[in-house]
Short mmCIF file of C-alpha atoms in Angstrom, two decimals:
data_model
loop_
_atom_site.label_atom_id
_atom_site.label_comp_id
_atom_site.label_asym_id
_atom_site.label_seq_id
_atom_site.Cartn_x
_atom_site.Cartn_y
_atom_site.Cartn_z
CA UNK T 8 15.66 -73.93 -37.27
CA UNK T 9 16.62 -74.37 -40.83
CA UNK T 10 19.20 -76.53 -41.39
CA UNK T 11 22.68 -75.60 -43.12
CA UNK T 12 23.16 -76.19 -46.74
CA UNK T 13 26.71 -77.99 -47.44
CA UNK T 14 27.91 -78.53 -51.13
CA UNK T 15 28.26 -82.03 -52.17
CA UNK T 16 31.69 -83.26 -53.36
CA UNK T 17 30.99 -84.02 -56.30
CA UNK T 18 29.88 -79.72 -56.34
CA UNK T 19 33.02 -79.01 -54.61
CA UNK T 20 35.50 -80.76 -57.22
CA UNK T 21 33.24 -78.65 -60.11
CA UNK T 22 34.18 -75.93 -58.30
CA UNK T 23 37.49 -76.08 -57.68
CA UNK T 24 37.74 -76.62 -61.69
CA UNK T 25 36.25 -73.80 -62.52
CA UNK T 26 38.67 -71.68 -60.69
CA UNK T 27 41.53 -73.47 -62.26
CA UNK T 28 40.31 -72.86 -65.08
CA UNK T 29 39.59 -69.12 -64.44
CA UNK T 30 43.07 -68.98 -63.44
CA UNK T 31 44.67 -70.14 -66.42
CA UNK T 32 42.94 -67.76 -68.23
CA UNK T 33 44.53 -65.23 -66.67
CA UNK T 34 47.72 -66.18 -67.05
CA UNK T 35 47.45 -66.40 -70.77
CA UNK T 36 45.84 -63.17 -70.87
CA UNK T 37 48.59 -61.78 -69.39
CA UNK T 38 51.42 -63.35 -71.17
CA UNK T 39 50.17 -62.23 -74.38
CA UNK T 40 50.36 -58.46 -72.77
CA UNK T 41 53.36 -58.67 -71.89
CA UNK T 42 54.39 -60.12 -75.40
CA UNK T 43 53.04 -57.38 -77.38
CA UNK T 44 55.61 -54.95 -75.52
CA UNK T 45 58.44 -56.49 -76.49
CA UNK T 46 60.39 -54.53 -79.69
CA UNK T 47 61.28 -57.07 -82.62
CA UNK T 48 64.23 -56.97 -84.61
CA UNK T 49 64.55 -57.40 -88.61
CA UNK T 50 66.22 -60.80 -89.49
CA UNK T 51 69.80 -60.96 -90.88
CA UNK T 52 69.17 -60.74 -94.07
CA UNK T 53 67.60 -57.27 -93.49
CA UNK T 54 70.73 -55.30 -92.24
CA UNK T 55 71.72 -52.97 -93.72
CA UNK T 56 74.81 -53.29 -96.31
CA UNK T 57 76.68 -49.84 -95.35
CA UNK T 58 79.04 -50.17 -92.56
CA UNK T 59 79.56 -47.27 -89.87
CA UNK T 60 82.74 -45.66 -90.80
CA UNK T 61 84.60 -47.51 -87.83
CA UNK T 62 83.39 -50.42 -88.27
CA UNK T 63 84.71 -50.45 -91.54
CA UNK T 64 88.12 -50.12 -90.70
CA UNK T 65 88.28 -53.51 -89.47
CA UNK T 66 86.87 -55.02 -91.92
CA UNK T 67 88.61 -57.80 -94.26
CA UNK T 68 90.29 -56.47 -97.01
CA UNK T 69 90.86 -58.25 -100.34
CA UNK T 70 94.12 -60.06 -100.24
CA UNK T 71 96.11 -60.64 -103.66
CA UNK T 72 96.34 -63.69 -105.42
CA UNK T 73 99.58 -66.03 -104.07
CA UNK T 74 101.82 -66.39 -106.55
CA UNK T 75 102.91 -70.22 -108.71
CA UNK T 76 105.83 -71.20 -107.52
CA UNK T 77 105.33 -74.34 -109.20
CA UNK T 78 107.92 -75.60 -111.54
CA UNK T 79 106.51 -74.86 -115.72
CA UNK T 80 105.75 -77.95 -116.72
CA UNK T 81 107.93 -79.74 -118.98
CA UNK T 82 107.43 -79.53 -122.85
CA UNK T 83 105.87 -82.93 -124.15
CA UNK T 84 108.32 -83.12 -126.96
CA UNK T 85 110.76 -83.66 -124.36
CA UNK T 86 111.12 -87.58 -122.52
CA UNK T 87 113.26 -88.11 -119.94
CA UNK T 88 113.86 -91.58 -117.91
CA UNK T 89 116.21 -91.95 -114.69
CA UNK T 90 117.67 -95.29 -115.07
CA UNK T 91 117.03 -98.08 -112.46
CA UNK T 92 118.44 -101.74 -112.02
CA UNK T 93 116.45 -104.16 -114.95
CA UNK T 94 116.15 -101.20 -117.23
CA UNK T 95 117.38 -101.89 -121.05
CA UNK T 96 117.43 -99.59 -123.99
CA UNK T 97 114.97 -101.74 -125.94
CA UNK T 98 112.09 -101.53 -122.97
CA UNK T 99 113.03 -97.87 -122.36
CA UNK T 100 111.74 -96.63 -125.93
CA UNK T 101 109.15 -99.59 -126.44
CA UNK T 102 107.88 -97.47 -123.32
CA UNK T 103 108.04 -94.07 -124.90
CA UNK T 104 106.80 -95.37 -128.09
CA UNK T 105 109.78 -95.06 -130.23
CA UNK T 106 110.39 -97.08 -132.89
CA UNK T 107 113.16 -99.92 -132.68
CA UNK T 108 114.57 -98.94 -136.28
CA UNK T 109 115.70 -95.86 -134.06
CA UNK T 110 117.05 -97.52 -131.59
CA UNK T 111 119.15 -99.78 -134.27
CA UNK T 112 120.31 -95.98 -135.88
CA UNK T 113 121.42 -95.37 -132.49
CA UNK T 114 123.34 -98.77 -131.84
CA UNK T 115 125.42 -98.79 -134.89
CA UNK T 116 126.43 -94.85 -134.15
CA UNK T 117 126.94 -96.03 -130.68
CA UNK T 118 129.34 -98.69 -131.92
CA UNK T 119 132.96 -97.53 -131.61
CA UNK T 120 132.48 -95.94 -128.33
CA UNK T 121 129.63 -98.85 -126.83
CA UNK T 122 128.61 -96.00 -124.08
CA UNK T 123 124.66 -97.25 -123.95
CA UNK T 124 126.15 -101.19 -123.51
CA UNK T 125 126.05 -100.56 -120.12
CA UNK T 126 123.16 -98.57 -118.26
CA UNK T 127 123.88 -98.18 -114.46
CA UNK T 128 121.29 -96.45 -111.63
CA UNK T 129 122.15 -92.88 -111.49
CA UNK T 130 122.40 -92.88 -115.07
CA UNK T 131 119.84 -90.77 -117.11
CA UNK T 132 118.45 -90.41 -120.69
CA UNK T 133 116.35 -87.82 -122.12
CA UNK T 134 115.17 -87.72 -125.68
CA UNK T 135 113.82 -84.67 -127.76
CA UNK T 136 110.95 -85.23 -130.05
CA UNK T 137 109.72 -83.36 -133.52
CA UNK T 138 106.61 -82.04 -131.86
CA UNK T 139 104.74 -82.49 -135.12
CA UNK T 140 106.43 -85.91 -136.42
CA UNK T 141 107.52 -87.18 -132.92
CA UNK T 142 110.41 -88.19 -135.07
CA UNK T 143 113.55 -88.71 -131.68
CA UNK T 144 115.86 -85.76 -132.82
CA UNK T 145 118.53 -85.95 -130.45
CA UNK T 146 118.92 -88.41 -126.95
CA UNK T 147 121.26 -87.16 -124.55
CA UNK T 148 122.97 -89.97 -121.98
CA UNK T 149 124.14 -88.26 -118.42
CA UNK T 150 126.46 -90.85 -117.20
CA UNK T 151 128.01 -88.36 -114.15
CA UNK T 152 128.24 -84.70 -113.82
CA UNK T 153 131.76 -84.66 -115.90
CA UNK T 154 130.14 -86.80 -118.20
CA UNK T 155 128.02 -86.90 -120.55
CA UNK T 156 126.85 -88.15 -124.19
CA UNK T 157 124.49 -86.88 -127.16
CA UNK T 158 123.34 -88.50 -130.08
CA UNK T 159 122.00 -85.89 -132.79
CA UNK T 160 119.78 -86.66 -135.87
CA UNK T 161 121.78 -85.76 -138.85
CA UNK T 162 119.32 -87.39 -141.57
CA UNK T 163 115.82 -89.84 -141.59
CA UNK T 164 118.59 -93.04 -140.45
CA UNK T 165 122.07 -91.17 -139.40
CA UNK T 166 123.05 -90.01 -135.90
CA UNK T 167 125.77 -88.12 -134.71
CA UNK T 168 127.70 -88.73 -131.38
CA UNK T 169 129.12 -86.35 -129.63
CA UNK T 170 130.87 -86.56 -125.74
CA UNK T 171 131.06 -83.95 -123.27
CA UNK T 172 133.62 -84.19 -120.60
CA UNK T 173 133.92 -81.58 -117.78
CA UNK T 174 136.86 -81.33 -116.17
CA UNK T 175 135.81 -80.65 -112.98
CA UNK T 176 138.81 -79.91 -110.03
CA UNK T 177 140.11 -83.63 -108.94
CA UNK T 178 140.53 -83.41 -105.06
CA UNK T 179 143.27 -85.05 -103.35
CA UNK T 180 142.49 -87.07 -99.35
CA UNK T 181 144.37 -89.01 -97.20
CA UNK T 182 142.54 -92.42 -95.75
CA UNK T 183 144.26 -94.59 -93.58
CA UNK T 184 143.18 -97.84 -90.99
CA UNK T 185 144.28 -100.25 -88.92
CA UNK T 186 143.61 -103.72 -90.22
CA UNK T 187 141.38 -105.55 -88.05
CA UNK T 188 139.55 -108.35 -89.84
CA UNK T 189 139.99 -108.96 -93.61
CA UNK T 190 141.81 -106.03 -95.39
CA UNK T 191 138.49 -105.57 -98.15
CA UNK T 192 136.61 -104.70 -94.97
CA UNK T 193 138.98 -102.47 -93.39
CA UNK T 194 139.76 -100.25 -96.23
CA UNK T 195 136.11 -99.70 -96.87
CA UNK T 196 134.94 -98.77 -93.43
CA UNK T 197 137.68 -95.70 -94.27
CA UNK T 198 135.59 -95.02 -96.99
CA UNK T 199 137.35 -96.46 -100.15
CA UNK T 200 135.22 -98.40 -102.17
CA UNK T 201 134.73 -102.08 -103.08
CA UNK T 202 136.77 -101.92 -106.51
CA UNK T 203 139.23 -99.09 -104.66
CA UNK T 204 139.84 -101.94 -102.63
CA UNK T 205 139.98 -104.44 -105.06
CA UNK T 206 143.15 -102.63 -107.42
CA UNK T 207 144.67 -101.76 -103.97
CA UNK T 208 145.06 -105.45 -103.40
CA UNK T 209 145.63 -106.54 -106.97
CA UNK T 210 148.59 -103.63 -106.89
CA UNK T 211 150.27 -105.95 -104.29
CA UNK T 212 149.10 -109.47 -105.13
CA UNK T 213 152.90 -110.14 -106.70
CA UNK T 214 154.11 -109.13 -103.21
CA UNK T 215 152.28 -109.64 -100.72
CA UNK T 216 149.70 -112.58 -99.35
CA UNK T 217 146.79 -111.01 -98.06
CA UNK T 218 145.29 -114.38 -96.80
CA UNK T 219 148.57 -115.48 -94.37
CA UNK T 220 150.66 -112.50 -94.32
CA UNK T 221 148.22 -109.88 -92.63
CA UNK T 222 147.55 -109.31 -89.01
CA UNK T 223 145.30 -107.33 -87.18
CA UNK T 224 146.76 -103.92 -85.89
CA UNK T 225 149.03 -103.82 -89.24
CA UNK T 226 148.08 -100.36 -90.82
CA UNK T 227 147.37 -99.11 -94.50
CA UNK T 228 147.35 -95.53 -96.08
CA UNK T 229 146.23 -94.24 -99.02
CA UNK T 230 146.23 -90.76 -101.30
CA UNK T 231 142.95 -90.95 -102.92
CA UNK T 232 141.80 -87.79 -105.50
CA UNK T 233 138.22 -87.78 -106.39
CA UNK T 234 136.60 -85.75 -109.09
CA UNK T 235 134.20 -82.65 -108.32
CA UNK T 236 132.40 -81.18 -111.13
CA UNK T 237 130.56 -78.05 -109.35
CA UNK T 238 130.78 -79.37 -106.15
CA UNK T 239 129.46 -82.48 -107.39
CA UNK T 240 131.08 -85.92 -106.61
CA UNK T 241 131.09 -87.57 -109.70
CA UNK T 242 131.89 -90.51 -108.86
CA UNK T 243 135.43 -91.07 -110.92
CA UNK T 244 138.35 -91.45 -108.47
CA UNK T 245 142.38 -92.38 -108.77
CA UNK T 246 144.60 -93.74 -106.85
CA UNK T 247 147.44 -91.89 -106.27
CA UNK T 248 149.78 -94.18 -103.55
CA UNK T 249 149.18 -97.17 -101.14
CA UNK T 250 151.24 -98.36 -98.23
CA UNK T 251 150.51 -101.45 -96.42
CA UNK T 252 153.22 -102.05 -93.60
CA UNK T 253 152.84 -105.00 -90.67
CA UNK T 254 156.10 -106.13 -87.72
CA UNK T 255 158.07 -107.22 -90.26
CA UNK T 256 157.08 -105.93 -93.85
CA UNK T 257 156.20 -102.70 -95.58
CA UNK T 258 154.92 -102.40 -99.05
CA UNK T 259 153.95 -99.06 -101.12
CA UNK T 260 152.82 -98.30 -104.43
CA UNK T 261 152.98 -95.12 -106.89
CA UNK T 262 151.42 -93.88 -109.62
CA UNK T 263 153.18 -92.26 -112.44
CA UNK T 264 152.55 -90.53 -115.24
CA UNK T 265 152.92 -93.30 -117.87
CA UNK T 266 149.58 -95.12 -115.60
CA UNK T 267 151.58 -97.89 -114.27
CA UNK T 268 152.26 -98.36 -110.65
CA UNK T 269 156.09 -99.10 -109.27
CA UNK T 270 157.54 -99.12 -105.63
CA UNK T 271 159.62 -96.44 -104.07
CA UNK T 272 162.33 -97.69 -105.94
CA UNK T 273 161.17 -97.53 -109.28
CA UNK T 274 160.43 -101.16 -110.23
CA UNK T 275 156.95 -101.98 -111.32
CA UNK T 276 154.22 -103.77 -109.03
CA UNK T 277 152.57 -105.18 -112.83
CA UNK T 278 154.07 -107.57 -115.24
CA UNK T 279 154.28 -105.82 -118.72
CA UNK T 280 151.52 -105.48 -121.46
CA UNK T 281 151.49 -107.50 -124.77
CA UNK T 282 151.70 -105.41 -127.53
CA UNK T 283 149.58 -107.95 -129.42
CA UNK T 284 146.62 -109.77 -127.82
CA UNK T 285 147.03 -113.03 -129.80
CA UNK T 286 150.43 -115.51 -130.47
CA UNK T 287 152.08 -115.52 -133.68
CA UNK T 288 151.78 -112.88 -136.68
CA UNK T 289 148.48 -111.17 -138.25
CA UNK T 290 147.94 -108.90 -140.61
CA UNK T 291 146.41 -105.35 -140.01
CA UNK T 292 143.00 -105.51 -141.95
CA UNK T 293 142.04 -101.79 -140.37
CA UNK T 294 144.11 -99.28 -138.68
CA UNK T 295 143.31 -97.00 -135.60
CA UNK T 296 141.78 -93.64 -137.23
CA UNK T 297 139.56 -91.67 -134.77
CA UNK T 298 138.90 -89.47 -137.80
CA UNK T 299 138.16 -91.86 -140.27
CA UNK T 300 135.60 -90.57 -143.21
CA UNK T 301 133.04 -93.32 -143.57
CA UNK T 302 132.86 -94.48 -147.39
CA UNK T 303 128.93 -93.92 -147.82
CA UNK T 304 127.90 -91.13 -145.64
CA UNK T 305 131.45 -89.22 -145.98
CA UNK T 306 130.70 -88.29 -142.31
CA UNK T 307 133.32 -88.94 -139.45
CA UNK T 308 133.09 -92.45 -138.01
CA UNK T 309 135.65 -93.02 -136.26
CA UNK T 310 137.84 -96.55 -135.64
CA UNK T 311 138.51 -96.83 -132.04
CA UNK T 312 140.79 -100.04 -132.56
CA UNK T 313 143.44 -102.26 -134.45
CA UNK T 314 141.46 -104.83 -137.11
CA UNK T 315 143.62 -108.37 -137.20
CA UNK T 316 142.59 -110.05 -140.15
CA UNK T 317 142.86 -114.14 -138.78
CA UNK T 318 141.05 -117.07 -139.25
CA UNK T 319 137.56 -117.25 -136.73
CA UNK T 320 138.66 -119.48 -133.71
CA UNK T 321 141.90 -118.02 -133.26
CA UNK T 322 143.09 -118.03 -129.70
CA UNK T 323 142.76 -113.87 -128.61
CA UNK T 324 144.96 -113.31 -125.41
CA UNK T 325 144.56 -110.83 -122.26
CA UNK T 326 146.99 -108.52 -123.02
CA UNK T 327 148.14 -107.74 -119.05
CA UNK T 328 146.20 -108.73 -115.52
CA UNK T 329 142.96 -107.29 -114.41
CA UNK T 330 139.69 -107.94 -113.73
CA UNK T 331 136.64 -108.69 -116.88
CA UNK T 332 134.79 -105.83 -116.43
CA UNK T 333 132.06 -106.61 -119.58
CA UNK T 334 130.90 -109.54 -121.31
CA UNK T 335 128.42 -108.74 -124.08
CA UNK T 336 126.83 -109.25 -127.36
CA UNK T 337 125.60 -106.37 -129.22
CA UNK T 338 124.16 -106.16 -132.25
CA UNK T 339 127.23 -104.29 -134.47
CA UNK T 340 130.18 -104.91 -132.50
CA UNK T 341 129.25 -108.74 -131.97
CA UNK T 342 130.29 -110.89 -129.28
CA UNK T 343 132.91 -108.73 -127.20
CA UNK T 344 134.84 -108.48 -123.98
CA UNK T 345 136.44 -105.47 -121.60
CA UNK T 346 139.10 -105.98 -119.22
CA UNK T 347 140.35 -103.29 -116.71
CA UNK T 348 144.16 -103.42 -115.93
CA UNK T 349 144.89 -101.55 -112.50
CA UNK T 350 143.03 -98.32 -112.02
CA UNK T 351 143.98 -96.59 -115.77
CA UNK T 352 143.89 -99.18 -118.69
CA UNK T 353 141.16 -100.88 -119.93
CA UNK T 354 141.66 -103.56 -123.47
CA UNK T 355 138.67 -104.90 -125.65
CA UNK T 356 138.37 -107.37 -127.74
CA UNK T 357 135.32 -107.26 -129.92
CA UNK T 358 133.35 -109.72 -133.23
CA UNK T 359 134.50 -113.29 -131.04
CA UNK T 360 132.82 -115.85 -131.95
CA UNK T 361 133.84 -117.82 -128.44
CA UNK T 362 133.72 -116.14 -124.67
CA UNK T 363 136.07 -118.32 -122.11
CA UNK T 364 135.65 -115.96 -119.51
CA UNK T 365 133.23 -114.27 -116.82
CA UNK T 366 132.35 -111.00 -115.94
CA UNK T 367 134.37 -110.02 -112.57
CA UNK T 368 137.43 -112.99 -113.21
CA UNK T 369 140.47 -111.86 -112.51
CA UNK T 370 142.85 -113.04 -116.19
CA UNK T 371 146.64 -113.28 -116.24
CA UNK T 372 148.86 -111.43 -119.14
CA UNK T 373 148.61 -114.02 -121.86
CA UNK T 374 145.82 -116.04 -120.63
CA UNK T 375 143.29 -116.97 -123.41
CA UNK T 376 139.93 -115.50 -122.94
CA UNK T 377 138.47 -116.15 -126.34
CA UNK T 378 138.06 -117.14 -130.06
CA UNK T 379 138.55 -114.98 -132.99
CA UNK T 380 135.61 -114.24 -135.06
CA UNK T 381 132.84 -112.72 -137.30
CA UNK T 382 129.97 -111.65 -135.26
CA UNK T 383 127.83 -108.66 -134.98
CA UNK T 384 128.71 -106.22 -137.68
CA UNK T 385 131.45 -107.14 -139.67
CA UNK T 386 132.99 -107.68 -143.35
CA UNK T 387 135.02 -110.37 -142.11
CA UNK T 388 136.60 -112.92 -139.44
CA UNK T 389 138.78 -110.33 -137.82
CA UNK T 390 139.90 -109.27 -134.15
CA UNK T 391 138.53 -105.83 -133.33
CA UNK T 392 141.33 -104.35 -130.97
CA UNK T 393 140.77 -101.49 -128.59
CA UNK T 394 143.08 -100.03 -125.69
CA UNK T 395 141.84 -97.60 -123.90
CA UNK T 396 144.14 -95.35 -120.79
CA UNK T 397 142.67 -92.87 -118.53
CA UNK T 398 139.15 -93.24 -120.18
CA UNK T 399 140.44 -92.21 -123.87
CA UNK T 400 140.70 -94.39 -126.44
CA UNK T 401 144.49 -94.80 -128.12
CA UNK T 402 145.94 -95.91 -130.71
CA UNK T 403 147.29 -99.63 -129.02
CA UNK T 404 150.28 -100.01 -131.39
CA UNK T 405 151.90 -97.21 -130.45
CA UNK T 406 150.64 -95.91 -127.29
CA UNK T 407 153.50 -95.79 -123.93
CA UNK T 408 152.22 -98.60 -122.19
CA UNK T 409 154.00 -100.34 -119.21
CA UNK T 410 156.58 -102.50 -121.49
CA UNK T 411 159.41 -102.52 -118.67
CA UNK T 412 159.78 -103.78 -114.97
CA UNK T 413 161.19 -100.28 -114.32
CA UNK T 414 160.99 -96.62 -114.30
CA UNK T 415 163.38 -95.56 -117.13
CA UNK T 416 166.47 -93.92 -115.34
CA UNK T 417 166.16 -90.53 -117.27
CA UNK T 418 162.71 -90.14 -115.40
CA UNK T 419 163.78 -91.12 -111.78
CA UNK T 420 164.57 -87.70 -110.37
CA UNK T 421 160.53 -86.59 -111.16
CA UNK T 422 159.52 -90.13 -110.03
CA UNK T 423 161.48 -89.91 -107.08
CA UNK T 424 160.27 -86.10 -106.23
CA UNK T 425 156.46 -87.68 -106.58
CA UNK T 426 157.73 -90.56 -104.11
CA UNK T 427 158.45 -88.39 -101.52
CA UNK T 428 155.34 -85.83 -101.76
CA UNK T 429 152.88 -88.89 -101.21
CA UNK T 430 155.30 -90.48 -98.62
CA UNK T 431 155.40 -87.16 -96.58
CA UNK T 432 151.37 -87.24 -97.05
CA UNK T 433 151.32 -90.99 -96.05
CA UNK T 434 153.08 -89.98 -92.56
CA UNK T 435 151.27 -86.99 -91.48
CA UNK T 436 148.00 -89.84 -90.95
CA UNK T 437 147.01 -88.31 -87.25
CA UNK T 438 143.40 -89.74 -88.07
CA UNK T 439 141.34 -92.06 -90.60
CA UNK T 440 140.16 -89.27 -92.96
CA UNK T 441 142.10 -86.11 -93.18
CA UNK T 442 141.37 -83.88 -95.92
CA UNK T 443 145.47 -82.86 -97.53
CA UNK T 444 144.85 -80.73 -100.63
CA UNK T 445 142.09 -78.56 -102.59
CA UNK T 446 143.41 -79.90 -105.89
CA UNK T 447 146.00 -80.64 -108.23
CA UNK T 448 146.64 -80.76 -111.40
CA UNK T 449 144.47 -81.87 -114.47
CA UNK T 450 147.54 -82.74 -115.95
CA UNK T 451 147.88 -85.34 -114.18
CA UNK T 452 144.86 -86.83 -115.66
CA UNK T 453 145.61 -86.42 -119.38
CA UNK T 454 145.79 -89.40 -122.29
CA UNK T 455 149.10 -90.34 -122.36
#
């Protein structure tokens, strides 16, 4: 019997290779059949650029440009510079390059009204340039929207001021409190301001002592009118009538028309002005002319004051209370002072050669506050003297200035009728802010 022939394993594992192998091959044999029946596509780039008509419809369509709405830009000819605290003429054109011999031509035509002396926040100046020479041609000072002040080349060293005021409509309020603390405090959480509150008190300093004489739950009220110019606060304001009444006292205050305050009956709250601001006699040197031709230029420059010829260290007087409002030294008008009486005068005395007083000190009528003398520009020791009511310059020799302790008896009846409009005002408080009248006036707010 034969015997039976059996693979070895290392024949069997050959084997079993070669049909994995076979296999495989058929597997790839068939994938690339099946591969060669499936359609291709072009790529992107290949599709065609013509839209079906539908298609089409949808598509984006071109939009249009969106307009500027930007602001044009601002010529560079023209600077402008909204003032901030530590600003001072001098750094403001070093920093636009202008030339300090400007600056000087703008100073001395400056001088009789001494506007740029004091630059506050909120003020603004903007200056036009030759846009060839970049000579300044004309610098414009907005000191509020009723206010404001230009300064126009006339010639290579000459400028011309001019000042526009806008009346504006003056808007009359009613605030009133109860006194709970210190009175400063109480009035100005009504909404009157520091100084409002300030000339309130100084109105009744004669009468009344605010330190031992006040208690809380006594009550104030006052008539307030406050300047709009186009709906614009501008931040002048007047005091029109104060009351301040406790248990056992009651004490009011009135304007009238000659700027002096008086009491219901008539008699004034302030001592009387000096018609002179020094002791003893001096001659006129220089009379008040606001139209005055100046010798060289034949050009109006005008002089805002009363020139006292007198000897330099001559005692200069305040000529009625208030409060030193400026204590400067400028370069034409010299060493000078500014004092504001009540809420409507303001005195200066300008070319001292001594300053005894401080900037916010509260002077008596007669109290010295300086020396005669020759400083700044000047031909001479002299007393530059300038009153000045309701924000215009007058002439202080002659002007109707507070030289009585009473209203005169031929104006009574239209003192009295004012009395008892601001009184009836003063009662009908029903709360702290009440808004009384539209506007009155401008009348009321002319030179006197």
């Amino acid at each position: 019997m034969n015997a039976i022939w059996k693979p070895t394993l290392e024949q069997q594992r050959k084997k079993r290779r070669n049909r994995q192998l076979l296999f495989a091959g058929i597997l790839v044999s068939l994938a690339l059949t099946v591969y060669a029946y499936i359609p291709s596509y072009p790529e992107p780039e290949t599709i065609p650029t013509e839209q079906p008509e539908v298609a089409q419809q949808f598509a984006a369509q071109p939009t249009e440009p969106e307009p500027d709405t930007a602001a044009p830009a601002q010529p560079d000819n023209i600077l402008t510079k909204d003032i901030t605290d530590g600003d001072t003429l001098s750094s403001i054109f070093d920093g636009f390059g202008i030339n300090q011999t400007t600056m000087y031509q703008i100073l001395a035509t400056d001088e009789p009204y001494l506007a740029l002396d004091v630059l506050r926040p909120g003020n603004k100046l903007t200056f036009t340039l030759d846009q060839t020479t970049r000579q300044l041609l004309t610098m414009e000072l907005y000191i509020h929207p009723g206010k404001q002040v230009i300064y126009q080349r006339v010639d290579d060293e000459n400028f011309e001021y001019q000042e526009i005021n806008l009346p504006g409509v003056w808007e009359q309020e009613l605030l009133s409190g109860e006194i709970q603390g210190s009175f400063y405090l109480s009035a100005m959480a009504t909404g009157l301001t520091e100084n409002e509150a300030a000339n309130i008190a100084d109105m009744f300093e004669s009468r009344l002592d605010f330190c031992r004489e006040i208690r809380a739950g006594d009550h104030f009220e006052v008539v307030r009118s406050r300047q709009f110019v186009n709906g614009e606060f501008s931040g002048q304001s007047q005091i029109l009538g104060a009351r301040i009444s406790g248990r056992n006292y009651r004490h009011d205050a009135f304007l009238f028309d000659d700027g002096n305050y008086y009491d219901h009956d008539g008699k004034s709250l302030a001592r009387a002005f000096r018609r002179y601001p020094f002791a003893g006699h001096y001659p006129v040197s220089s009379s008040f002319n606001p139209r005055r031709l100046h010798p060289v230029t034949n050009r109006i420059s005008p002089h805002n004051g009363t020139d006292f010829a007198m000897p330099i260290g001559t005692a200069v007087l305040a000529a009625g209370d208030g409060v030193v409002t400026r204590v400067k030294n400028h370069p034409f008008a010299g060493k000078y002072i500014e004092i504001q009486h009540g809420g409507n005068y303001q005195t200066r005395y300008l070319h001292l050669s001594r300053i005894m007083v401080k900037r916010g000190q509260h002077v008596k009528r007669g109290q010295q506050i300086a020396q005669s003398g020759n400083t700044g520009r000047s031909t001479g020791p002299h007393l530059h003297y300038e009153l000045h009511v309701k924000d215009r310059v007058v002439n202080p020799l002659r002007a109707k200035i507070p030289m009585t302790a009473a209203i005169p008896k031929a104006k009574l009846p239209q003192f009295s009728a004012r009395v008892s409009e601001l009184t009836a005002l003063m009662n009908s408080r029903d709360t702290e802010h009440q808004q009384i009248a539209t506007s009155h006036s401008e009348s009321n707010h002319e030179s006197i």
